[in-house]
Coordinates of C-alpha atoms in Angstrom, one line a residue:
M923 CA -30.1 7.0 5.0
S924 CA -26.6 5.4 4.5
T925 CA -27.9 4.4 1.3
Q926 CA -28.8 7.8 0.4
A927 CA -25.5 9.1 1.3
S928 CA -23.4 6.4 -0.6
A929 CA -25.7 7.3 -3.6
A930 CA -24.9 10.7 -3.3
A931 CA -21.0 10.2 -2.8
P932 CA -19.8 7.0 -4.2
A933 CA -16.8 5.4 -2.8
K934 CA -13.7 7.0 -4.5
F935 CA -12.6 4.1 -6.8
T936 CA -15.9 3.4 -8.0
T937 CA -16.0 6.0 -10.8
G938 CA -13.7 7.9 -13.2
S939 CA -10.7 6.1 -15.0
T940 CA -9.1 2.8 -13.5
M941 CA -6.0 3.8 -15.0
R942 CA -6.1 7.1 -13.4
H943 CA -6.6 5.6 -9.9
V944 CA -3.9 2.9 -10.5
V945 CA -1.2 5.5 -11.5
V946 CA -2.0 7.9 -8.7
M947 CA -2.6 5.1 -5.9
T948 CA 0.8 3.4 -7.5
G949 CA 2.7 6.8 -7.4
T950 CA 1.5 8.2 -4.0
G951 CA 2.4 4.6 -2.5
S952 CA 5.6 4.3 -4.2
V953 CA 6.9 7.6 -3.1
G954 CA 6.8 6.6 0.8
L955 CA 7.6 3.1 0.0
I956 CA 10.6 3.7 -2.0
A957 CA 11.8 6.6 0.7
I958 CA 12.2 3.7 2.9
F959 CA 13.8 1.8 0.7
I960 CA 16.3 4.3 -0.4
V961 CA 17.1 4.9 3.2
D962 CA 17.6 1.3 3.7
A963 CA 20.2 1.4 0.9
L964 CA 21.9 4.1 2.2
N965 CA 21.8 2.4 5.6
L966 CA 23.9 -0.4 4.1
F967 CA 26.1 2.2 2.6
Y968 CA 26.7 4.1 5.6
I969 CA 27.8 0.5 7.2
S970 CA 29.9 -0.3 4.0
L971 CA 32.1 2.9 4.8
L972 CA 33.1 1.4 7.8
G973 CA 35.2 -0.7 5.9
I974 CA 34.5 -4.2 8.0
E975 CA 33.1 -6.8 5.2
E976 CA 31.5 -8.8 8.2
L977 CA 29.2 -5.7 8.8
A978 CA 27.6 -5.7 5.3
A979 CA 27.4 -9.5 5.4
A980 CA 25.6 -9.3 8.9
I981 CA 23.0 -6.9 7.3
G982 CA 22.3 -9.3 4.6
F983 CA 21.7 -12.4 7.0
A984 CA 19.5 -10.2 9.5
S985 CA 17.7 -8.7 6.7
T986 CA 16.5 -12.2 5.3
L987 CA 14.8 -12.8 8.6
L988 CA 13.4 -9.4 9.0
F989 CA 12.0 -9.8 5.3
F990 CA 9.7 -12.6 7.2
T991 CA 8.1 -9.9 9.5
L992 CA 7.6 -7.6 7.1
S993 CA 5.8 -9.9 4.8
I994 CA 3.6 -10.9 8.0
S995 CA 2.7 -7.5 8.5
I996 CA 1.8 -7.1 4.7
G997 CA -0.3 -10.2 4.8
F998 CA -2.4 -8.8 7.4
T999 CA -2.6 -5.1 6.3
I1000 CA -4.3 -6.6 3.1
A1001 CA -6.9 -8.1 5.2
C1002 CA -7.4 -4.8 6.9
G1003 CA -7.3 -2.6 3.7
A1004 CA -9.6 -5.3 1.8
L1005 CA -12.3 -5.3 4.6
V1006 CA -12.2 -1.5 5.1
A1007 CA -12.2 -0.8 1.3
R1008 CA -15.4 -3.5 1.1
C1009 CA -17.5 -1.6 3.7
L1010 CA -16.7 1.5 2.3
G1011 CA -18.2 0.5 -1.2
R1012 CA -21.1 -0.9 0.3
G1013 CA -21.7 2.4 2.0
Q1014 CA -21.2 1.0 5.6
R1015 CA -18.9 3.3 7.4
E1016 CA -19.6 2.4 10.8
E1017 CA -18.6 -1.0 9.8
A1018 CA -15.8 0.0 8.4
R1019 CA -14.7 1.9 11.6
R1020 CA -15.2 -1.4 13.4
M1021 CA -13.2 -3.4 10.9
G1022 CA -10.4 -0.9 11.0
G1023 CA -10.0 -1.0 15.1
A1024 CA -10.8 -4.8 15.3
S1025 CA -7.8 -5.1 12.5
M1026 CA -5.3 -3.2 14.6
V1027 CA -6.0 -5.4 17.8
F1028 CA -5.4 -8.5 15.9
M1029 CA -2.5 -7.1 14.0
G1030 CA -1.0 -6.4 17.3
V1031 CA -1.6 -9.3 19.4
A1032 CA -0.8 -11.6 16.4
T1033 CA 2.7 -10.2 15.8
L1034 CA 3.6 -9.9 19.7
V1035 CA 2.9 -13.2 20.2
M1036 CA 5.2 -14.0 17.0
T1037 CA 7.9 -11.7 18.6
L1038 CA 8.0 -13.7 21.5
A1039 CA 8.2 -16.8 19.9
A1040 CA 11.1 -15.8 17.7
M1041 CA 13.2 -14.0 20.1
P1042 CA 15.0 -17.1 21.9
F1043 CA 15.8 -18.6 18.4
L1044 CA 17.6 -15.8 16.6
R1045 CA 21.3 -17.4 16.5
P1046 CA 19.9 -20.8 15.3
L1047 CA 17.9 -19.3 12.8
L1048 CA 20.8 -17.2 11.4
S1049 CA 23.1 -20.5 11.6
L1050 CA 21.1 -22.1 9.6
L1051 CA 21.0 -19.4 7.0
G1052 CA 24.8 -19.9 6.8
A1053 CA 26.2 -17.1 9.3
T1054 CA 29.3 -17.9 11.1
G1055 CA 32.0 -16.2 13.7
A1056 CA 31.6 -12.3 13.7
T1057 CA 29.1 -12.3 11.2
L1058 CA 26.8 -14.8 13.2
D1059 CA 27.5 -12.4 16.5
L1060 CA 26.8 -9.1 14.5
S1061 CA 23.8 -10.2 13.0
T1062 CA 22.1 -11.5 16.2
R1063 CA 22.7 -8.5 18.1
F1064 CA 21.3 -6.4 15.3
L1065 CA 18.0 -8.6 15.5
Q1066 CA 18.3 -8.6 19.2
I1067 CA 17.7 -4.5 18.9
V1068 CA 15.2 -4.5 16.2
L1069 CA 12.8 -7.4 16.5
P1070 CA 11.0 -6.3 19.5
S1071 CA 9.7 -3.6 17.7
F1072 CA 8.2 -5.7 15.1
P1073 CA 4.5 -5.0 16.4
I1074 CA 5.2 -1.4 16.3
M1075 CA 6.1 -1.6 12.5
A1076 CA 2.9 -3.7 11.8
L1077 CA 0.6 -1.6 13.6
G1078 CA 2.1 1.5 11.8
M1079 CA 1.4 -0.7 8.6
C1080 CA -2.1 -1.8 9.5
T1081 CA -2.8 2.3 9.2
T1082 CA -1.8 2.6 5.9
G1083 CA -4.2 -0.4 5.1
I1084 CA -6.8 1.7 6.4
L1085 CA -5.8 4.8 4.5
R1086 CA -5.7 2.8 1.3
G1087 CA -9.0 1.4 2.0
V1088 CA -10.7 4.8 2.4
G1089 CA -8.7 5.9 -0.9
D1090 CA -6.2 8.6 1.2
A1091 CA -3.0 7.6 -0.9
R1092 CA -1.4 10.8 0.1
R1093 CA -1.4 10.3 4.0
A1094 CA -0.7 6.4 3.4
M1095 CA 2.3 8.1 1.7
Y1096 CA 3.1 10.2 4.5
V1097 CA 3.3 7.3 6.9
T1098 CA 6.1 5.7 5.0
L1099 CA 7.6 8.8 3.8
G1100 CA 7.7 10.5 7.4
S1101 CA 9.3 7.2 8.8
G1102 CA 12.1 7.4 5.5
I1103 CA 12.8 10.7 6.6
A1104 CA 13.2 10.1 10.1
A1105 CA 15.4 7.3 9.2
A1106 CA 17.5 9.6 6.9
I1107 CA 18.1 11.9 9.7
L1108 CA 18.8 9.3 12.7
D1109 CA 21.1 6.6 10.5
P1110 CA 24.4 8.9 9.7
I1111 CA 23.7 10.5 13.5
L1112 CA 23.6 7.4 15.2
I1113 CA 26.1 5.3 13.2
F1114 CA 28.9 8.1 12.9
G1115 CA 27.7 11.0 14.9
F1116 CA 27.5 8.4 18.0
D1117 CA 30.0 6.1 17.0
L1118 CA 27.6 3.5 17.3
G1119 CA 28.1 1.6 14.1
L1120 CA 25.7 -1.5 13.6
D1121 CA 24.1 -0.8 16.6
G1122 CA 23.3 2.9 15.7
A1123 CA 21.7 1.3 12.3
A1124 CA 19.6 -0.9 14.6
I1125 CA 18.4 1.7 16.8
S1126 CA 17.6 4.1 14.0
T1127 CA 15.3 1.2 12.3
V1128 CA 13.2 1.0 16.0
L1129 CA 12.8 4.8 16.2
T1130 CA 11.8 5.4 12.8
R1131 CA 9.0 2.5 13.4
F1132 CA 7.6 4.6 16.3
V1133 CA 7.3 7.8 13.6
M1134 CA 5.7 5.5 11.2
L1135 CA 2.9 4.4 13.9
A1136 CA 2.4 7.8 15.1
I1137 CA 1.9 9.5 11.7
G1138 CA -0.5 6.5 10.7
L1139 CA -2.6 6.5 13.7
H1140 CA -2.8 10.4 12.9
G1141 CA -4.3 10.1 9.6
A1142 CA -6.5 6.8 10.0
H1143 CA -7.9 7.9 13.7
V1144 CA -7.8 11.6 13.8
V1145 CA -8.5 12.4 10.4
H1146 CA -10.6 9.7 8.9
K1147 CA -11.7 8.3 12.3
L1148 CA -11.8 4.9 10.9
I1149 CA -10.5 2.8 14.0
K1150 CA -13.0 1.9 16.5
I1151 CA -12.4 -0.8 18.9
P1152 CA -15.3 -3.0 18.9
D1153 CA -17.1 -4.9 21.9
L1154 CA -16.5 -8.6 22.3
S1155 CA -19.1 -9.5 20.1
G1156 CA -18.1 -7.5 17.3
M1157 CA -14.6 -8.9 17.7
R1158 CA -15.8 -12.3 17.3
E1159 CA -17.8 -11.0 14.2
A1160 CA -14.3 -9.6 13.0
V1161 CA -12.1 -12.7 13.7
R1162 CA -13.4 -14.7 10.5
P1163 CA -13.3 -12.3 7.6
F1164 CA -9.9 -10.8 8.9
F1165 CA -8.3 -13.9 9.2
A1166 CA -9.6 -15.7 6.3
I1167 CA -8.1 -12.9 3.9
G1168 CA -4.9 -12.2 6.4
V1169 CA -3.8 -15.8 6.9
P1170 CA -3.9 -16.9 3.1
A1171 CA -2.1 -13.3 2.4
M1172 CA 0.2 -13.6 5.3
L1173 CA 1.2 -17.1 3.9
T1174 CA 1.4 -15.7 0.3
Q1175 CA 3.6 -12.7 1.5
V1176 CA 5.9 -15.3 3.5
A1177 CA 6.4 -17.5 0.4
T1178 CA 9.2 -14.4 -0.8
P1179 CA 11.2 -14.6 2.0
V1180 CA 11.4 -18.3 2.2
G1181 CA 12.7 -18.3 -1.2
N1182 CA 15.1 -15.4 -0.4
A1183 CA 16.4 -17.5 2.6
Y1184 CA 17.3 -20.6 0.4
V1185 CA 19.1 -18.1 -1.7
T1186 CA 20.9 -16.9 1.2
I1187 CA 21.8 -20.3 2.3
E1188 CA 23.0 -21.1 -1.2
M1189 CA 25.1 -17.7 -1.5
A1190 CA 26.9 -18.3 1.9
A1191 CA 28.8 -21.1 0.8
F1192 CA 30.4 -18.8 -1.8
G1193 CA 31.7 -16.7 1.3
D1194 CA 31.3 -13.2 3.1
Q1195 CA 31.8 -11.1 0.1
A1196 CA 29.1 -13.2 -1.9
V1197 CA 26.6 -12.6 0.9
A1198 CA 27.3 -8.9 0.7
G1199 CA 26.9 -8.7 -3.0
W1200 CA 23.2 -10.4 -2.3
A1201 CA 22.5 -8.0 0.4
I1202 CA 23.2 -5.0 -1.9
I1203 CA 21.0 -6.5 -4.7
G1204 CA 18.3 -7.0 -1.8
R1205 CA 18.7 -3.3 -1.0
L1206 CA 18.8 -2.4 -4.8
V1207 CA 15.6 -4.2 -5.8
P1208 CA 13.1 -2.6 -3.7
V1209 CA 14.6 0.9 -4.7
A1210 CA 14.3 -0.1 -8.5
F1211 CA 11.4 -2.0 -8.5
G1212 CA 9.2 -0.4 -5.2
V1213 CA 6.7 1.2 -7.5
I1214 CA 5.6 -2.6 -8.7
F1215 CA 5.6 -3.1 -4.7
A1216 CA 3.5 -0.3 -4.3
L1217 CA 1.1 -1.4 -7.2
S1218 CA 0.3 -4.6 -5.7
G1219 CA -1.1 -2.5 -2.6
A1220 CA -2.7 0.2 -4.8
V1221 CA -4.9 -2.5 -6.8
G1222 CA -6.5 -4.1 -3.8
P1223 CA -8.7 -0.9 -2.6
I1224 CA -9.7 -0.3 -6.1
L1225 CA -10.6 -3.9 -6.5
G1226 CA -12.4 -3.9 -3.0
Q1227 CA -14.7 -0.9 -3.5
N1228 CA -15.6 -1.8 -6.9
Y1229 CA -16.3 -5.2 -5.9
G1230 CA -18.4 -4.1 -2.8
A1231 CA -20.1 -1.5 -5.2
R1232 CA -21.0 -4.5 -7.8
K1233 CA -19.0 -2.5 -10.7
F1234 CA -17.7 -6.0 -12.0
D1235 CA -16.6 -4.2 -15.1
R1236 CA -14.0 -1.9 -13.6
L1237 CA -12.5 -5.4 -12.0
I1238 CA -11.3 -6.2 -15.7
T1239 CA -10.3 -2.8 -16.7
T1240 CA -8.1 -2.4 -13.4
M1241 CA -6.2 -5.6 -14.0
R1242 CA -5.6 -4.9 -17.6
D1243 CA -4.5 -1.4 -16.5
S1244 CA -2.4 -2.8 -14.0
L1245 CA -0.4 -5.3 -16.2
L1246 CA 0.1 -2.5 -19.0
F1247 CA 1.5 -0.4 -16.1
T1248 CA 3.9 -3.2 -14.9
I1249 CA 5.1 -4.0 -18.4
V1250 CA 5.8 -0.3 -19.1
Y1251 CA 7.8 0.4 -15.8
V1252 CA 9.9 -2.8 -15.7
L1253 CA 11.4 -2.2 -19.1
A1254 CA 12.1 1.4 -18.5
V1255 CA 13.9 0.5 -15.1
W1256 CA 15.7 -2.3 -16.6
A1257 CA 16.9 0.0 -19.2
L1258 CA 18.5 2.2 -16.5
L1259 CA 19.9 -0.5 -14.2
A1260 CA 21.8 -2.0 -17.6
I1261 CA 23.2 1.4 -18.5
F1262 CA 24.2 2.3 -14.7
A1263 CA 25.5 -1.1 -13.5
N1264 CA 29.0 -0.5 -13.1
P1265 CA 28.5 3.1 -11.3
I1266 CA 25.9 1.4 -8.9
A1267 CA 28.1 -1.5 -7.9
S1268 CA 31.0 1.3 -7.7
A1269 CA 28.9 3.5 -5.3
F1270 CA 28.8 0.5 -2.7
G1271 CA 32.3 0.0 -3.1
A1272 CA 31.5 -3.7 -4.1
E1273 CA 34.4 -5.5 -5.3
G1274 CA 35.2 -9.2 -6.6
I1275 CA 32.3 -11.5 -6.7
A1276 CA 30.0 -8.9 -4.9
R1277 CA 30.5 -6.5 -7.9
E1278 CA 29.8 -9.3 -10.3
L1279 CA 26.7 -10.4 -8.8
I1280 CA 25.3 -6.7 -9.1
V1281 CA 26.4 -6.0 -12.6
F1282 CA 24.9 -9.3 -13.6
F1283 CA 21.7 -8.5 -11.9
C1284 CA 21.5 -5.2 -13.6
H1285 CA 22.0 -6.4 -17.2
F1286 CA 20.0 -9.8 -16.9
A1287 CA 18.1 -10.8 -13.9
A1288 CA 16.4 -7.6 -13.5
A1289 CA 14.0 -8.6 -16.4
S1290 CA 12.3 -11.2 -14.3
F1291 CA 10.5 -8.3 -12.4
L1292 CA 7.9 -8.4 -15.7
F1293 CA 7.2 -11.8 -14.4
N1294 CA 7.5 -10.8 -10.5
G1295 CA 5.0 -7.8 -10.9
A1296 CA 2.5 -9.8 -12.8
I1297 CA 2.7 -12.3 -9.6
F1298 CA 2.4 -9.2 -7.2
V1299 CA -0.7 -7.8 -9.1
S1300 CA -2.6 -11.1 -9.6
S1301 CA -1.9 -12.0 -6.1
A1302 CA -3.6 -8.7 -5.0
A1303 CA -6.7 -9.5 -7.1
F1304 CA -7.2 -12.8 -5.6
N1305 CA -6.7 -11.5 -2.0
N1306 CA -9.2 -8.8 -2.5
L1307 CA -11.8 -10.7 -4.5
G1308 CA -12.1 -14.0 -2.3
Y1309 CA -9.8 -16.1 -3.9
P1310 CA -6.7 -16.2 -1.5
T1311 CA -5.7 -19.9 -1.9
Y1312 CA -4.8 -19.1 -5.7
S1313 CA -2.8 -16.5 -4.4
T1314 CA -0.8 -18.7 -1.7
V1315 CA -0.5 -21.4 -4.2
F1316 CA 1.0 -19.1 -7.1
N1317 CA 3.6 -17.4 -4.6
W1318 CA 4.7 -20.6 -2.8
G1319 CA 5.1 -22.2 -6.1
R1320 CA 7.2 -19.5 -7.4
S1321 CA 9.3 -19.5 -4.2
T1322 CA 9.9 -23.3 -3.9
L1323 CA 9.5 -24.9 -7.5
G1324 CA 10.4 -21.6 -8.9
V1325 CA 13.7 -20.9 -6.8
I1326 CA 15.1 -24.1 -5.1
P1327 CA 15.8 -26.1 -8.5
F1328 CA 16.8 -23.3 -10.3
V1329 CA 19.1 -21.9 -7.6
W1330 CA 20.7 -25.3 -6.8
I1331 CA 21.4 -25.9 -10.6
G1332 CA 22.8 -22.5 -11.1
A1333 CA 24.8 -22.6 -8.1
H1334 CA 26.2 -26.2 -8.9
Y1335 CA 27.3 -25.4 -12.5
W1336 CA 28.0 -21.6 -12.5
G1337 CA 28.8 -20.8 -8.9
A1338 CA 27.1 -17.4 -7.2
I1339 CA 26.2 -15.9 -10.4
G1340 CA 24.3 -19.2 -11.2
V1341 CA 22.3 -18.4 -8.1
I1342 CA 21.2 -15.1 -9.3
A1343 CA 20.2 -16.4 -12.8
G1344 CA 18.2 -19.2 -11.4
W1345 CA 16.4 -16.9 -8.9
G1346 CA 15.5 -14.7 -11.9
L1347 CA 14.3 -17.4 -13.9
G1348 CA 11.8 -19.3 -11.9
A1349 CA 9.8 -16.3 -12.0
V1350 CA 8.8 -16.9 -15.7
V1351 CA 6.3 -19.6 -15.5
F1352 CA 4.8 -18.7 -12.4
G1353 CA 4.0 -15.1 -13.7
V1354 CA 2.6 -16.1 -16.8
V1355 CA 0.2 -18.6 -15.2
S1356 CA -0.8 -16.5 -12.3
M1357 CA -2.0 -13.9 -14.3
F1358 CA -3.8 -15.8 -17.0
T1359 CA -5.4 -17.4 -14.1
C1360 CA -6.3 -14.0 -12.6
F1361 CA -8.0 -12.9 -15.6
R1362 CA -10.2 -15.9 -15.9
V1363 CA -11.2 -15.5 -12.2
V1364 CA -12.2 -11.7 -12.7
N1365 CA -13.9 -12.6 -15.8
A1366 CA -16.1 -15.2 -14.1
I1367 CA -17.0 -12.9 -11.3
A1368 CA -18.2 -10.2 -14.0
R1369 CA -20.2 -13.0 -15.9
E1370 CA -21.6 -14.4 -12.7
P1371 CA -22.1 -11.6 -10.1
Q1372 CA -22.4 -12.6 -6.3
P1373 CA -25.6 -11.8 -4.7
Q1374 CA -25.8 -8.2 -2.8
D1375 CA -25.7 -9.5 0.4
Q1376 CA -22.6 -11.8 0.0
P1377 CA -19.5 -9.8 1.0
A1378 CA -16.9 -12.0 -1.0
P1379 CA -16.9 -15.2 -3.0
A1380 CA -15.8 -18.1 -1.3
P1381 CA -12.4 -19.4 -2.1
P1382 CA -12.4 -22.1 -4.8
P1383 CA -11.9 -26.1 -4.1
A1384 CA -8.1 -26.3 -4.1
A1385 CA -8.7 -29.7 -5.4
Q1386 CA -10.4 -28.5 -8.8
S1387 CA -7.4 -26.4 -8.9
P1388 CA -5.5 -27.4 -12.2
F1389 CA -2.1 -25.8 -10.5
S1390 CA -2.5 -27.4 -7.1
T1391 CA -3.6 -30.4 -5.2
G1392 CA -6.2 -31.0 -2.6
K1393 CA -3.7 -30.6 0.2
A1394 CA -3.5 -26.5 -0.6
S1395 CA -7.2 -26.6 0.7
T1396 CA -5.4 -26.8 4.3
L1397 CA -4.1 -23.1 3.4
Q1398 CA -7.5 -21.7 3.1

């Protein structure tokens, strides 16, 4: 009966133009995502209006650590969306409900444990990044308020994975858009109205995370009824598929903040003004390239549903369309950033080296997102098609070999500007190779389809990969 229902109403992404699905999913996803990033940028803008240089630097250091929590949440959200999409692609809605519920449980427990483990070490971690004196005190206080809400944010993001898995891009957008609107209202009220300054920014962040979760639960549970907590045996059955995708995806996502942490350490050697400039770039990047971040999340459910429906030719067209979309978008945004580089720096009141860093990024380093975008899209494909090890290898390669030597050389010879240049240049090689490998993987799946009863291809042995050694097997 479920087979007949599936035939009568095929999963949303298994029919129609793949480019249209890519554009619609990316467009709706990016609205909410960019709204949050714009609010984050406004948050830093409000802090800069207080006229205390250490405050902007404190936000920069705190954001580096918060980036880790965001990346962990994204990794597990990828697993949730992939499993729900596959089940729906096979016409197994009840199984999709159980996977959605189990994913929420696993997400909540895992992030709660991580929060409890990290809280006692906030000050040492910030010191390791280079924060000192008043900046260290301020960034520690900010994190002590914000970090306990990590599980709330993670659960809210998990609901967006469920909504994307079912193809409801509009409600997934509402989750992030709603929290962005809440932050836009609360930030100025708490920072200026109640004169709470940095504490107000932190409290606003916590409150908006509760808004995100409430909106997400309404869409995923009330509207689509795709959250059903399974019994103990069901939880045991869901553990392996969830963490088989989630752990490599999480490790993949964490690679980026590891690379950014090294950049922050190198930047700290040039003073609080340089760190403030890096913090502004950190807010500018997601606003400018949030569409590319959204694209990586949009590709997953499209690939997942078509993989579940065994429509392998559509996997290839989806990847081609995604790459074309990335190239056109990044070129357009890079041009705009180059034109408005100085007004952007002036808007944040950036002076000295902070201004130089922002202008240099807009004129030159922004082009690196042509290659970062390729890594994002290929990683989404690897994670959703059962090859998460490749995703892990390429992202860690980009964030270590593609960051550390380039940034170190840049800092040594060209100072803070060299740090940004090295950070951008490292993406080139890994972006090209990851996309080349992705098309090889997708073409191989299309030529040799997996058996109908196999939910996903096993990750390839890392020792056989030309891009890694056998040690990468430990990441599977």
